[in-house]
Amino acid sequence: MGDAKETTRCGRCLCGSIQYEVTGEPEIVAHCHCEDCQRFTGAGHSTVAMYAKKQFLMTGGTIGEFKLIEENGYEVTRGFCASCGSPIYSHNSGNESYLSVTLGTLEDSSDLKPEVVIFSRNRKPWDAIDETIQS
């Protein structure tokens, strides 16, 4: 009986100086419409896959981080490429063992499908929600 090969996905920033790998499957894939994600991405929402931090390995480049305190008191850290500004990850002090990787930075995310929409109350009217996704 052969061992099942664990999935490894590679990602990078726009300029290519930051590269990373995530191993295994994400806990969840989500669209987030919170106002912070809108500002961070410059779009109506961010799309992220949540992985255990131990599944994430980053190499090269310089990561910049921006920290803010949310209404609920948790600190959110957003990691981005210090050269090109590409958003790479975020993590929340309320769940220290996980981080969320931005799907747009993965080399191939075609097999990942958003399962949930969060903060849909902040959705802009021009940013349509897929009605088949739970919100």
PDB file of C-alpha atoms in Angstrom, residues 48-135:
ATOM      1  CA  VAL A  48      -8.234  33.519   1.852  1.00  0.00           C
ATOM      2  CA  ALA A  49      -7.426  29.942   2.785  1.00  0.00           C
ATOM      3  CA  MET A  50      -6.792  29.248   6.474  1.00  0.00           C
ATOM      4  CA  TYR A  51      -3.886  26.939   7.269  1.00  0.00           C
ATOM      5  CA  ALA A  52      -2.159  25.906  10.466  1.00  0.00           C
ATOM      6  CA  LYS A  53       1.005  28.024  10.789  1.00  0.00           C
ATOM      7  CA  LYS A  54       3.092  24.837  10.781  1.00  0.00           C
ATOM      8  CA  GLN A  55       1.821  24.169   7.218  1.00  0.00           C
ATOM      9  CA  PHE A  56       3.272  27.489   5.957  1.00  0.00           C
ATOM     10  CA  LEU A  57       6.902  28.050   4.921  1.00  0.00           C
ATOM     11  CA  MET A  58       8.050  31.393   3.509  1.00  0.00           C
ATOM     12  CA  THR A  59      11.395  32.050   1.804  1.00  0.00           C
ATOM     13  CA  GLY A  60      13.163  35.054   0.325  1.00  0.00           C
ATOM     14  CA  GLY A  61      12.349  38.731   0.342  1.00  0.00           C
ATOM     15  CA  THR A  62      11.368  40.969   3.198  1.00  0.00           C
ATOM     16  CA  ILE A  63       7.940  40.729   4.742  1.00  0.00           C
ATOM     17  CA  GLY A  64       6.314  43.883   6.025  1.00  0.00           C
ATOM     18  CA  GLU A  65       3.695  43.631   8.733  1.00  0.00           C
ATOM     19  CA  PHE A  66       0.871  45.900   9.762  1.00  0.00           C
ATOM     20  CA  LYS A  67      -0.924  45.277  13.066  1.00  0.00           C
ATOM     21  CA  LEU A  68      -4.290  46.601  14.151  1.00  0.00           C
ATOM     22  CA  ILE A  69      -6.706  45.984  16.985  1.00  0.00           C
ATOM     23  CA  GLU A  70     -10.178  44.841  15.918  1.00  0.00           C
ATOM     24  CA  GLU A  71     -13.428  45.876  17.621  1.00  0.00           C
ATOM     25  CA  ASN A  72     -13.418  42.558  19.513  1.00  0.00           C
ATOM     26  CA  GLY A  73      -9.988  43.367  20.989  1.00  0.00           C
ATOM     27  CA  TYR A  74      -7.983  40.856  18.964  1.00  0.00           C
ATOM     28  CA  GLU A  75      -4.809  41.954  17.213  1.00  0.00           C
ATOM     29  CA  VAL A  76      -4.721  41.211  13.481  1.00  0.00           C
ATOM     30  CA  THR A  77      -1.361  41.076  11.723  1.00  0.00           C
ATOM     31  CA  ARG A  78      -1.262  41.475   7.944  1.00  0.00           C
ATOM     32  CA  GLY A  79       1.881  40.369   6.147  1.00  0.00           C
ATOM     33  CA  PHE A  80       2.827  41.807   2.772  1.00  0.00           C
ATOM     34  CA  CYS A  81       5.857  42.016   0.492  1.00  0.00           C
ATOM     35  CA  ALA A  82       7.943  45.020   1.529  1.00  0.00           C
ATOM     36  CA  SER A  83       9.005  45.523  -2.116  1.00  0.00           C
ATOM     37  CA  CYS A  84       5.780  45.263  -4.146  1.00  0.00           C
ATOM     38  CA  GLY A  85       3.085  45.406  -1.438  1.00  0.00           C
ATOM     39  CA  SER A  86       1.357  42.118  -2.343  1.00  0.00           C
ATOM     40  CA  PRO A  87      -0.782  40.904   0.578  1.00  0.00           C
ATOM     41  CA  ILE A  88       0.522  37.445   1.557  1.00  0.00           C
ATOM     42  CA  TYR A  89      -1.120  36.454   4.843  1.00  0.00           C
ATOM     43  CA  SER A  90      -2.957  37.570   7.931  1.00  0.00           C
ATOM     44  CA  HIS A  91      -3.369  36.104  11.380  1.00  0.00           C
ATOM     45  CA  ASN A  92      -5.448  36.900  14.417  1.00  0.00           C
ATOM     46  CA  SER A  93      -4.333  36.824  18.067  1.00  0.00           C
ATOM     47  CA  GLY A  94      -7.609  35.059  18.889  1.00  0.00           C
ATOM     48  CA  ASN A  95      -6.364  31.991  17.005  1.00  0.00           C
ATOM     49  CA  GLU A  96      -2.558  32.078  17.120  1.00  0.00           C
ATOM     50  CA  SER A  97      -1.960  28.666  15.538  1.00  0.00           C
ATOM     51  CA  TYR A  98      -3.516  29.589  12.160  1.00  0.00           C
ATOM     52  CA  LEU A  99      -2.899  32.067   9.378  1.00  0.00           C
ATOM     53  CA  SER A 100      -4.869  32.964   6.279  1.00  0.00           C
ATOM     54  CA  VAL A 101      -3.100  33.006   2.915  1.00  0.00           C
ATOM     55  CA  THR A 102      -4.471  35.234   0.150  1.00  0.00           C
ATOM     56  CA  LEU A 103      -5.626  32.969  -2.681  1.00  0.00           C
ATOM     57  CA  GLY A 104      -4.502  35.403  -5.364  1.00  0.00           C
ATOM     58  CA  THR A 105      -0.858  34.822  -4.406  1.00  0.00           C
ATOM     59  CA  LEU A 106      -1.000  31.049  -4.908  1.00  0.00           C
ATOM     60  CA  GLU A 107       0.475  29.794  -8.188  1.00  0.00           C
ATOM     61  CA  ASP A 108      -2.569  27.557  -8.697  1.00  0.00           C
ATOM     62  CA  SER A 109      -5.660  27.868  -6.541  1.00  0.00           C
ATOM     63  CA  SER A 110      -8.064  26.490  -9.153  1.00  0.00           C
ATOM     64  CA  ASP A 111      -9.034  23.509  -6.998  1.00  0.00           C
ATOM     65  CA  LEU A 112      -9.935  25.658  -3.958  1.00  0.00           C
ATOM     66  CA  LYS A 113     -13.510  26.878  -3.649  1.00  0.00           C
ATOM     67  CA  PRO A 114     -14.746  29.466  -1.147  1.00  0.00           C
ATOM     68  CA  GLU A 115     -17.048  27.781   1.365  1.00  0.00           C
ATOM     69  CA  VAL A 116     -18.203  30.750   3.407  1.00  0.00           C
ATOM     70  CA  VAL A 117     -18.661  34.518   3.194  1.00  0.00           C
ATOM     71  CA  ILE A 118     -17.890  36.529   6.323  1.00  0.00           C
ATOM     72  CA  PHE A 119     -18.773  40.127   7.132  1.00  0.00           C
ATOM     73  CA  SER A 120     -21.289  40.104   4.283  1.00  0.00           C
ATOM     74  CA  ARG A 121     -23.037  43.034   5.973  1.00  0.00           C
ATOM     75  CA  ASN A 122     -20.092  45.175   4.769  1.00  0.00           C
ATOM     76  CA  ARG A 123     -20.384  44.005   1.168  1.00  0.00           C
ATOM     77  CA  LYS A 124     -20.383  46.785  -1.393  1.00  0.00           C
ATOM     78  CA  PRO A 125     -23.370  46.663  -3.790  1.00  0.00           C
ATOM     79  CA  TRP A 126     -20.989  46.301  -6.753  1.00  0.00           C
ATOM     80  CA  ASP A 127     -19.291  43.199  -5.238  1.00  0.00           C
ATOM     81  CA  ALA A 128     -21.672  40.312  -5.987  1.00  0.00           C
ATOM     82  CA  ILE A 129     -21.823  37.333  -3.640  1.00  0.00           C
ATOM     83  CA  ASP A 130     -22.055  33.820  -5.062  1.00  0.00           C
ATOM     84  CA  GLU A 131     -25.436  32.741  -3.679  1.00  0.00           C
ATOM     85  CA  THR A 132     -24.247  29.121  -3.406  1.00  0.00           C
ATOM     86  CA  ILE A 133     -21.754  30.075  -0.663  1.00  0.00           C
ATOM     87  CA  GLN A 134     -22.909  30.103   2.947  1.00  0.00           C
ATOM     88  CA  SER A 135     -22.910  33.535   4.598  1.00  0.00           C
TER      89      SER A 135
END
